[in-house]
Amino acid sequence: MTLIKHELRQGRISLVVWTGAIAVLLVICLLVFPEMKGEMKAISHLFGAMGSFAAAFGMDRLNFGTLTGFYAIECGNVIGLGGAFFASLIGISALAKEERDGTAEFLLTHPVSRAHVVTEKLAAVMLQVIVMNLIVLVVSLLSICAIGETVPWKELLLMHSACFLLQIELAAVCFGMSAFLRRGGFGIALGLTTVLYFLNLIANMSEKVKFFKYITPFGYCEGVDVIMNGGLDIRSIATGMLFAVLGIVAAYKMYCGKDIR
Amino acid sequence: MDAIRIDNLTKYYGTARKGIRGIEQVSLTVAQGEFCGFIGPNGAGKSTTIRTLLGLIRPTEGSAQVLGLDIGKDREEILARTGYLPSEAMFYPGMRVRDVLKLSADLRKKDCRREAATLCERLQLDVSRKVEELSFGNRKKAAIICALQHEPELLILDEPTSGLDPLMQRAFFEILRERNKAGVTIFLSSHVLSEVQRNCTRAAVIREGRIVACDSVEALSRTSAKRVVIHGRVDLGLLSGVRDLEETQESCSFLYSGGMKELLAVLAEGEVHDLSVSEPDLEEIFLHFYSRKQ
């Protein structure tokens, strides 16, 4: 527990900043929804005629004028992309920062096994992801109530669950990479997340590269699909979780036998 | 039981045998209760040896035991009973000294508050300061307290005095001598030979990753090399075994490891007004070992 507490204390500013930024953007999106609601009914047809661009964001399949449609497209992107950046960044720095900042020598000359270090650091990463998601969910519910809309519980919880699973997958994969790095890997985390996000957009635009959806976790996090299917794509999620497990196994395997410089 | 026993320890960075050599075939023992020095310049392999003993890096070949425990299998128990002071201490940003000391104690599952307070007082360290505001010397003090506060049986100190002012160095060695008297084994790596000579009973000299000498400080000082100072004029040109030669118009001084007969013959040929042949100090021994292959 000592290391978990230490990691949470060390990461508190980043958690506050990312959670705050996502929550504020979410609130802004939801607060402008009533005003846009009437106009959106007309604009939705326009989106439908925008071809690939609208398809990339799923705007051709959902009514932008309904709360679920608006939430899936606008808020889904904010939570999905923002949360993914946060998760990948804390995952990639969890183990690598010790060598980057020269603190590995301090930490690993205490009577704590490497496996224990990996376990507690992983737990701290996951706890931060959980805390961020809970706060964002609560803020979202309060904002929906504040604008006088009925909470679409099922759709909302499904979308938030998908985003949460996406973050878990990215955090775990980046955590695995972190064990191999000696310097910070922020560039890798940001690059990986961006590439995966765009892969999903491309998959939305063309049937030929639809299989990208099974590679990128943004595929099962797509709000439009979640709402239209009325559930999560279990097969894609299972594949994603397999990547997460592989990331975690790689972290243990690598870090437990690594030379610390 | 030896506090440290190293058998043919080899470490290559990178692929075995093709990587960069850290240490090669290092064998060394440090008895319990001993105050042992580990001498060598930067890059000689002191830190690699120490980091291997602490499990930070894995040996390519060989084995080592610390406090009778295997460095590979019993890493946590070794670390629980050992205090380590790195040559360059780094701490987590944003933390205060008291948080660092508490974190170190918590990681050891020990309440070290009383000992930490005593050490802070003796080393004059303000625990309320943030670690990023600390000077190199004060960071070193915090690291010293982390290494000592849990009262370990073995202290492994890597270049412990760098950054400490002379007064603090004195206070620090006073603490070490007290601990050593109480039975704590101390293994001190340094390139400051005078501090090894003053404080250690035994020392090992490491050169390019290999141990080139290991004996009591007294015995090392009695090595075959002698410091020869001649006032007058002599031609040393044909004399072998001369190193560290310093010549002026009137005198010359050198470290001599050749035969006395040859030296006397050269002196007899020259014009010698005064002559002294003395035991070299550890600094000179160090040069003796380091210039052996040149």
Coordinates of N, CA and C in Angstrom, one line a residue, chain B residues 10 64-65 78 98 118 132 142 153 176 183 185 261-262 283:
Chain B
T10 N 31.2 -11.1 -12.8 CA 31.4 -10.4 -14.1 C 30.2 -9.8 -14.5
A64 N 27.5 -13.9 -5.7 CA 27.9 -13.1 -4.5 C 26.9 -13.4 -3.4
Q65 N 27.4 -13.3 -2.2 CA 26.5 -13.4 -1.0 C 26.7 -12.1 -0.2
I78 N 18.3 -9.1 1.9 CA 19.6 -8.4 1.9 C 19.3 -6.9 2.1
R98 N 11.1 15.3 5.2 CA 10.5 14.4 6.1 C 9.6 13.4 5.4
T118 N 17.5 12.0 15.4 CA 18.9 12.2 15.9 C 19.9 12.5 14.8
E132 N 13.7 19.4 -4.0 CA 14.2 20.1 -5.2 C 14.9 21.4 -4.9
A142 N 20.3 13.8 3.2 CA 19.0 13.1 3.3 C 19.2 11.7 2.9
E153 N 22.7 -3.7 9.4 CA 23.9 -4.5 9.8 C 25.0 -4.2 8.9
L176 N 29.8 6.9 11.3 CA 30.2 5.6 10.8 C 31.1 4.9 11.8
G183 N 29.4 -2.9 15.7 CA 29.4 -4.1 15.0 C 28.9 -4.1 13.5
T185 N 29.1 -3.6 9.6 CA 30.1 -3.7 8.6 C 29.9 -2.6 7.6
K261 N 69.5 -2.9 -5.7 CA 70.9 -3.0 -6.2 C 71.0 -2.0 -7.4
E262 N 70.1 -2.1 -8.3 CA 70.1 -1.2 -9.5 C 70.0 0.2 -9.1
E283 N 47.7 7.2 -1.6 CA 47.6 7.9 -2.9 C 48.6 7.4 -3.9

